[in-house]
GROMACS .gro file of C-alpha atoms in nm:
model
  300
    1MET     CA    1   2.359   6.877  10.344
    2SER     CA    2   2.642   7.138  10.180
    3ARG     CA    3   2.857   7.086   9.938
    4THR     CA    4   3.156   7.183  10.132
    5SER     CA    5   3.008   6.919  10.372
    6ALA     CA    6   3.054   6.656  10.121
    7PHE     CA    7   3.414   6.673  10.030
    8ASP     CA    8   3.693   6.471  10.253
    9TRP     CA    9   3.994   6.321  10.303
   10ASP     CA   10   3.924   5.983  10.088
   11ASP     CA   11   3.793   6.287   9.778
   12LEU     CA   12   4.150   6.372   9.877
   13ARG     CA   13   4.329   6.070   9.901
   14ILE     CA   14   4.183   5.964   9.543
   15ALA     CA   15   4.258   6.278   9.347
   16LEU     CA   16   4.587   6.274   9.507
   17ALA     CA   17   4.612   5.850   9.349
   18ILE     CA   18   4.517   5.994   9.043
   19VAL     CA   19   4.766   6.284   9.014
   20GLU     CA   20   5.045   6.065   9.093
   21SER     CA   21   4.986   5.778   8.872
   22GLY     CA   22   4.847   5.970   8.631
   23THR     CA   23   4.568   5.678   8.502
   24LEU     CA   24   4.258   5.565   8.711
   25SER     CA   25   4.363   5.184   8.704
   26GLY     CA   26   4.732   5.297   8.878
   27ALA     CA   27   4.516   5.527   9.146
   28ALA     CA   28   4.295   5.192   9.133
   29ALA     CA   29   4.608   4.999   9.168
   30ALA     CA   30   4.743   5.189   9.488
   31LEU     CA   31   4.424   5.249   9.668
   32HIS     CA   32   4.298   4.916   9.640
   33VAL     CA   33   4.010   4.927   9.511
   34SER     CA   34   3.826   4.856   9.117
   35HIS     CA   35   3.893   5.032   8.778
   36PRO     CA   36   3.464   5.124   8.773
   37THR     CA   37   3.433   5.203   9.176
   38LEU     CA   38   3.734   5.526   9.115
   39SER     CA   39   3.591   5.637   8.801
   40ARG     CA   40   3.234   5.646   9.000
   41ARG     CA   41   3.379   5.815   9.299
   42LEU     CA   42   3.576   6.043   9.060
   43GLN     CA   43   3.233   6.190   8.882
   44LEU     CA   44   3.104   6.222   9.237
   45MET     CA   45   3.332   6.429   9.356
   46GLU     CA   46   3.345   6.593   8.963
   47ARG     CA   47   2.939   6.652   9.061
   48ARG     CA   48   2.941   6.783   9.393
   49LEU     CA   49   3.251   7.020   9.310
   50GLY     CA   50   3.065   7.097   9.009
   51THR     CA   51   3.381   7.115   8.840
   52ARG     CA   52   3.594   6.896   8.628
   53LEU     CA   53   3.941   6.810   8.792
   54PHE     CA   54   4.118   6.642   8.533
   55GLU     CA   55   4.115   6.649   8.157
   56ARG     CA   56   4.236   6.334   7.925
   57THR     CA   57   4.521   6.334   7.815
   58PRO     CA   58   4.735   6.077   7.481
   59GLY     CA   59   4.952   6.071   7.818
   60GLY     CA   60   4.710   6.026   8.096
   61LEU     CA   61   4.496   6.191   8.297
   62ARG     CA   62   4.640   6.559   8.356
   63PRO     CA   63   4.497   6.765   8.629
   64THR     CA   64   4.284   7.127   8.547
   65GLU     CA   65   4.338   7.385   8.741
   66ALA     CA   66   4.086   7.307   8.988
   67GLY     CA   67   4.282   6.971   8.990
   68GLU     CA   68   4.567   7.158   9.080
   69GLU     CA   69   4.403   7.293   9.397
   70VAL     CA   70   4.303   7.009   9.513
   71ARG     CA   71   4.615   6.825   9.482
   72THR     CA   72   4.780   7.093   9.698
   73LEU     CA   73   4.580   7.079   9.954
   74ALA     CA   74   4.573   6.674   9.988
   75LEU     CA   75   4.903   6.693   9.984
   76ARG     CA   76   4.872   6.942  10.289
   77PHE     CA   77   4.638   6.717  10.467
   78ARG     CA   78   4.869   6.378  10.370
   79ASP     CA   79   5.195   6.532  10.554
   80GLU     CA   80   4.994   6.697  10.861
   81ILE     CA   81   4.799   6.364  10.866
   82ALA     CA   82   5.175   6.187  10.894
   83GLY     CA   83   5.322   6.384  11.107
   84LEU     CA   84   5.035   6.399  11.350
   85GLU     CA   85   5.029   5.974  11.358
   86ARG     CA   86   5.419   5.991  11.397
   87ARG     CA   87   5.379   6.232  11.688
   88VAL     CA   88   5.113   6.087  11.823
   89CYS     CA   89   5.310   5.718  11.769
   90GLY     CA   90   5.594   5.880  11.909
   91ARG     CA   91   5.448   5.843  12.250
   92ASP     CA   92   5.297   5.506  12.258
   93ASP     CA   93   5.549   5.331  12.515
   94GLY     CA   94   5.470   4.993  12.507
   95HIS     CA   95   5.698   4.727  12.371
   96ASP     CA   96   5.464   4.560  12.197
   97GLY     CA   97   5.263   4.549  11.924
   98PRO     CA   98   5.207   4.621  11.485
   99VAL     CA   99   5.567   4.675  11.355
  100ARG     CA  100   5.571   4.792  10.921
  101VAL     CA  101   5.859   4.654  10.782
  102THR     CA  102   5.933   4.729  10.368
  103ALA     CA  103   6.227   4.601  10.181
  104PRO     CA  104   6.302   4.547   9.793
  105ASP     CA  105   6.175   4.220   9.646
  106ALA     CA  106   6.525   4.066   9.651
  107VAL     CA  107   6.583   4.142  10.021
  108SER     CA  108   6.254   3.996  10.105
  109GLU     CA  109   6.249   3.661   9.912
  110TYR     CA  110   6.601   3.570   9.993
  111LEU     CA  111   6.760   3.725  10.322
  112LEU     CA  112   6.423   3.829  10.522
  113PRO     CA  113   6.217   3.484  10.563
  114ASP     CA  114   6.459   3.329  10.808
  115VAL     CA  115   6.543   3.655  10.978
  116LEU     CA  116   6.172   3.746  11.038
  117ALA     CA  117   6.073   3.433  11.132
  118ALA     CA  118   6.344   3.436  11.409
  119VAL     CA  119   6.258   3.779  11.554
  120CYS     CA  120   5.895   3.641  11.547
  121ARG     CA  121   5.977   3.297  11.730
  122THR     CA  122   6.184   3.478  12.009
  123HIS     CA  123   5.980   3.860  11.978
  124ASP     CA  124   5.624   3.657  12.105
  125GLY     CA  125   5.436   4.080  12.150
  126LEU     CA  126   5.601   4.231  11.793
  127ARG     CA  127   5.363   4.166  11.499
  128LEU     CA  128   5.582   4.209  11.229
  129GLU     CA  129   5.418   4.334  10.852
  130LEU     CA  130   5.640   4.312  10.527
  131HIS     CA  131   5.570   4.562  10.223
  132VAL     CA  132   5.705   4.435   9.960
  133SER     CA  133   5.839   4.714   9.746
  134ASN     CA  134   6.136   4.807   9.489
  135ASP     CA  135   5.996   5.157   9.558
  136ILE     CA  136   6.088   5.378   9.787
  137VAL     CA  137   5.855   5.366   9.985
  138SER     CA  138   5.758   5.717  10.245
  139LEU     CA  139   5.869   5.652  10.612
  140ALA     CA  140   5.760   6.031  10.667
  141ARG     CA  141   5.415   5.936  10.570
  142ARG     CA  142   5.378   5.638  10.796
  143GLU     CA  143   5.362   5.409  10.487
  144ALA     CA  144   5.615   5.124  10.699
  145ASP     CA  145   5.771   5.179  11.032
  146ILE     CA  146   6.119   5.066  10.916
  147ALA     CA  147   6.273   5.053  10.583
  148LEU     CA  148   6.584   4.771  10.473
  149ARG     CA  149   6.698   4.976  10.165
  150VAL     CA  150   7.053   4.869   9.973
  151THR     CA  151   7.250   5.239   9.900
  152ARG     CA  152   7.548   5.445   9.965
  153THR     CA  153   7.329   5.754  10.056
  154PRO     CA  154   7.045   5.661  10.321
  155GLN     CA  155   6.847   5.999  10.256
  156GLU     CA  156   6.929   6.210  10.590
  157THR     CA  157   6.661   6.270  10.721
  158LEU     CA  158   6.591   5.935  10.836
  159ARG     CA  159   6.829   5.802  11.125
  160GLY     CA  160   6.962   5.432  11.138
  161ARG     CA  161   7.215   5.217  11.124
  162GLU     CA  162   7.453   4.987  10.852
  163VAL     CA  163   7.369   4.630  10.887
  164GLY     CA  164   7.571   4.454  10.669
  165THR     CA  165   7.746   4.525  10.309
  166VAL     CA  166   7.564   4.332   9.993
  167ALA     CA  167   7.814   4.198   9.777
  168MET     CA  168   7.744   4.094   9.394
  169ALA     CA  169   7.894   3.872   9.176
  170VAL     CA  170   7.839   3.705   8.808
  171TYR     CA  171   7.636   3.335   8.878
  172ALA     CA  172   7.587   3.141   8.567
  173PRO     CA  173   7.360   2.820   8.505
  174ARG     CA  174   7.499   2.519   8.654
  175GLN     CA  175   7.406   2.299   8.344
  176LEU     CA  176   7.579   2.564   8.190
  177THR     CA  177   7.945   2.533   8.376
  178GLU     CA  178   7.901   2.148   8.302
  179ALA     CA  179   7.859   2.192   7.973
  180GLY     CA  180   8.224   2.366   7.999
  181GLU     CA  181   8.045   2.679   7.844
  182ALA     CA  182   8.138   2.907   8.132
  183SER     CA  183   8.475   2.883   8.076
  184ALA     CA  184   8.450   3.044   7.721
  185PRO     CA  185   8.544   3.429   7.736
  186PRO     CA  186   8.275   3.669   7.861
  187THR     CA  187   8.191   3.774   7.519
  188ARG     CA  188   8.090   3.468   7.459
  189LEU     CA  189   7.866   3.393   7.707
  190PRO     CA  190   7.458   3.419   7.721
  191TRP     CA  191   7.343   3.751   7.954
  192ILE     CA  192   7.036   3.871   8.166
  193GLY     CA  193   7.029   4.251   8.148
  194PHE     CA  194   6.852   4.496   8.293
  195ASP     CA  195   6.523   4.707   8.183
  196ALA     CA  196   6.381   4.984   8.362
  197GLY     CA  197   6.544   5.160   8.605
  198LEU     CA  198   6.812   4.903   8.696
  199ALA     CA  199   6.959   4.933   8.347
  200CYS     CA  200   7.095   5.275   8.531
  201SER     CA  201   7.145   5.107   8.845
  202ALA     CA  202   7.531   4.999   8.936
  203PRO     CA  203   7.500   4.647   8.829
  204GLY     CA  204   7.343   4.762   8.487
  205SER     CA  205   7.624   4.994   8.422
  206TRP     CA  206   7.885   4.744   8.493
  207LEU     CA  207   7.651   4.495   8.220
  208ALA     CA  208   7.694   4.814   7.979
  209ARG     CA  209   8.071   4.809   8.033
  210ASN     CA  210   8.149   4.446   7.999
  211VAL     CA  211   7.890   4.276   7.792
  212SER     CA  212   7.784   4.324   7.470
  213PRO     CA  213   7.460   4.380   7.400
  214ASP     CA  214   7.456   4.089   7.094
  215ASN     CA  215   7.501   3.837   7.435
  216VAL     CA  216   7.213   3.966   7.647
  217ARG     CA  217   6.929   3.746   7.545
  218PHE     CA  218   6.711   3.863   7.812
  219ARG     CA  219   6.622   4.171   7.995
  220ALA     CA  220   6.409   4.191   8.386
  221ASN     CA  221   6.358   4.480   8.520
  222THR     CA  222   6.349   4.330   8.899
  223LEU     CA  223   6.698   4.140   9.083
  224LEU     CA  224   6.446   3.909   9.144
  225GLY     CA  225   6.345   3.829   8.779
  226ALA     CA  226   6.717   3.835   8.688
  227ALA     CA  227   6.796   3.574   8.933
  228GLN     CA  228   6.463   3.371   8.844
  229ALA     CA  229   6.579   3.390   8.466
  230ALA     CA  230   6.913   3.266   8.524
  231ARG     CA  231   6.760   3.011   8.792
  232ALA     CA  232   6.588   2.875   8.431
  233GLY     CA  233   6.931   2.848   8.240
  234ILE     CA  234   6.883   3.184   7.998
  235GLY     CA  235   7.239   3.278   8.132
  236CYS     CA  236   7.468   3.500   8.358
  237ALA     CA  237   7.366   3.734   8.570
  238VAL     CA  238   7.478   4.006   8.828
  239LEU     CA  239   7.354   3.883   9.120
  240PRO     CA  240   7.323   3.976   9.539
  241CYS     CA  241   7.525   3.697   9.665
  242PHE     CA  242   7.283   3.631   9.908
  243VAL     CA  243   7.038   3.571   9.599
  244GLY     CA  244   7.276   3.369   9.362
  245GLY     CA  245   7.397   3.190   9.645
  246SER     CA  246   7.055   3.102   9.780
  247ILE     CA  247   6.974   2.930   9.439
  248PRO     CA  248   7.138   2.590   9.418
  249GLU     CA  249   7.115   2.587   8.991
  250LEU     CA  250   7.388   2.868   8.982
  251VAL     CA  251   7.702   2.837   9.012
  252ARG     CA  252   7.929   3.160   9.099
  253LEU     CA  253   8.180   3.284   8.859
  254GLY     CA  254   8.486   3.434   9.024
  255PRO     CA  255   8.489   3.663   9.325
  256PRO     CA  256   8.257   3.945   9.414
  257LEU     CA  257   8.296   4.276   9.200
  258ASP     CA  258   8.422   4.475   9.472
  259GLU     CA  259   8.264   4.802   9.264
  260LEU     CA  260   7.918   4.653   9.295
  261ALA     CA  261   7.937   4.607   9.689
  262GLN     CA  262   7.661   4.807   9.867
  263PRO     CA  263   7.586   4.855  10.229
  264LEU     CA  264   7.277   4.730  10.386
  265TRP     CA  265   7.065   5.033  10.599
  266LEU     CA  266   6.815   4.962  10.863
  267LEU     CA  267   6.594   5.310  10.878
  268MET     CA  268   6.332   5.490  11.056
  269HIS     CA  269   6.221   5.834  11.045
  270GLU     CA  270   6.329   6.027  11.395
  271ASP     CA  271   5.962   6.024  11.515
  272VAL     CA  272   5.922   5.663  11.513
  273ALA     CA  273   6.264   5.577  11.616
  274ARG     CA  274   6.173   5.701  11.976
  275VAL     CA  275   5.892   5.452  12.029
  276PRO     CA  276   6.017   5.109  12.213
  277ARG     CA  277   5.887   4.886  12.038
  278MET     CA  278   6.003   5.050  11.699
  279ARG     CA  279   6.362   5.026  11.911
  280ARG     CA  280   6.285   4.679  11.965
  281ALA     CA  281   6.230   4.568  11.611
  282SER     CA  282   6.516   4.727  11.507
  283ALA     CA  283   6.795   4.616  11.751
  284ALA     CA  284   6.621   4.238  11.695
  285LEU     CA  285   6.593   4.295  11.312
  286SER     CA  286   6.996   4.422  11.359
  287GLU     CA  287   7.084   4.073  11.548
  288GLU     CA  288   6.913   3.853  11.333
  289ILE     CA  289   7.051   4.045  10.945
  290ALA     CA  290   7.429   3.991  11.122
  291ARG     CA  291   7.401   3.610  11.142
  292SER     CA  292   7.377   3.641  10.763
  293SER     CA  293   7.667   3.853  10.705
  294ARG     CA  294   7.901   3.585  10.542
  295LEU     CA  295   7.619   3.535  10.279
  296MET     CA  296   7.547   3.858  10.224
  297SER     CA  297   7.935   3.892  10.175
  298GLY     CA  298   7.952   3.647   9.998
  299LEU     CA  299   8.215   3.424  10.203
  300ASP     CA  300   7.970   3.134  10.218
   0.00000   0.00000   0.00000
């Protein structure tokens, strides 16, 4: 077998995953393979090509000049394959089949279970798959068919509809309110803050403006983590109303914070939006999510 024919799409996927994650362990997790397996695959690839593709640095694996060439080729292949999948999918005129939905963890945990259950009951032919991710999953690369995203600025390249408004409010552990502490000034309350990307989000900025860092007892990098910390009694948290309102151990302090309300969008790539089963799934999801509008807006 020649060296050229031995270089296949799997090699490109591996190289691209390593470039994007910067580590073998991160690439292995992304590809759902073990670290030793990925390491062996990389070694075999480099032996077949006769050159090193990555250099080890204190910050992780950095592509060599050859590695950058492989990355460029891999990106082109990935985009072309994704485009082909979307075009072929667009010719599918069936109303039944698989539909991959992606949503962030808080939406998946507290809003979607009843929604998905209702869709499955009333639309037998749809086979729903849920991909929980707080990262932006690419619809262009068919990593998912339908995305639910809480944002004021959805991607202009995507088609979709606004299916609700997500209100946010301050929630306190019930034992704190029963002890009478919740009537104390906000500066004296224990709080749950945000870490990583959420620290720069709208709720993270609100906390920075309104709560002293000395009163932040715990930090979470996801809204779901903050909700669980509040449920455990660590302190108050800024949470979506559909999350805080679903947790019996929490009590809302005051009305929703108007400046933190954001739309919930249901989004699809335009090629996928032409497929009958995707339109069917989109309409069904929108209808069921609308039934939770009062909970999302903090009215229940």
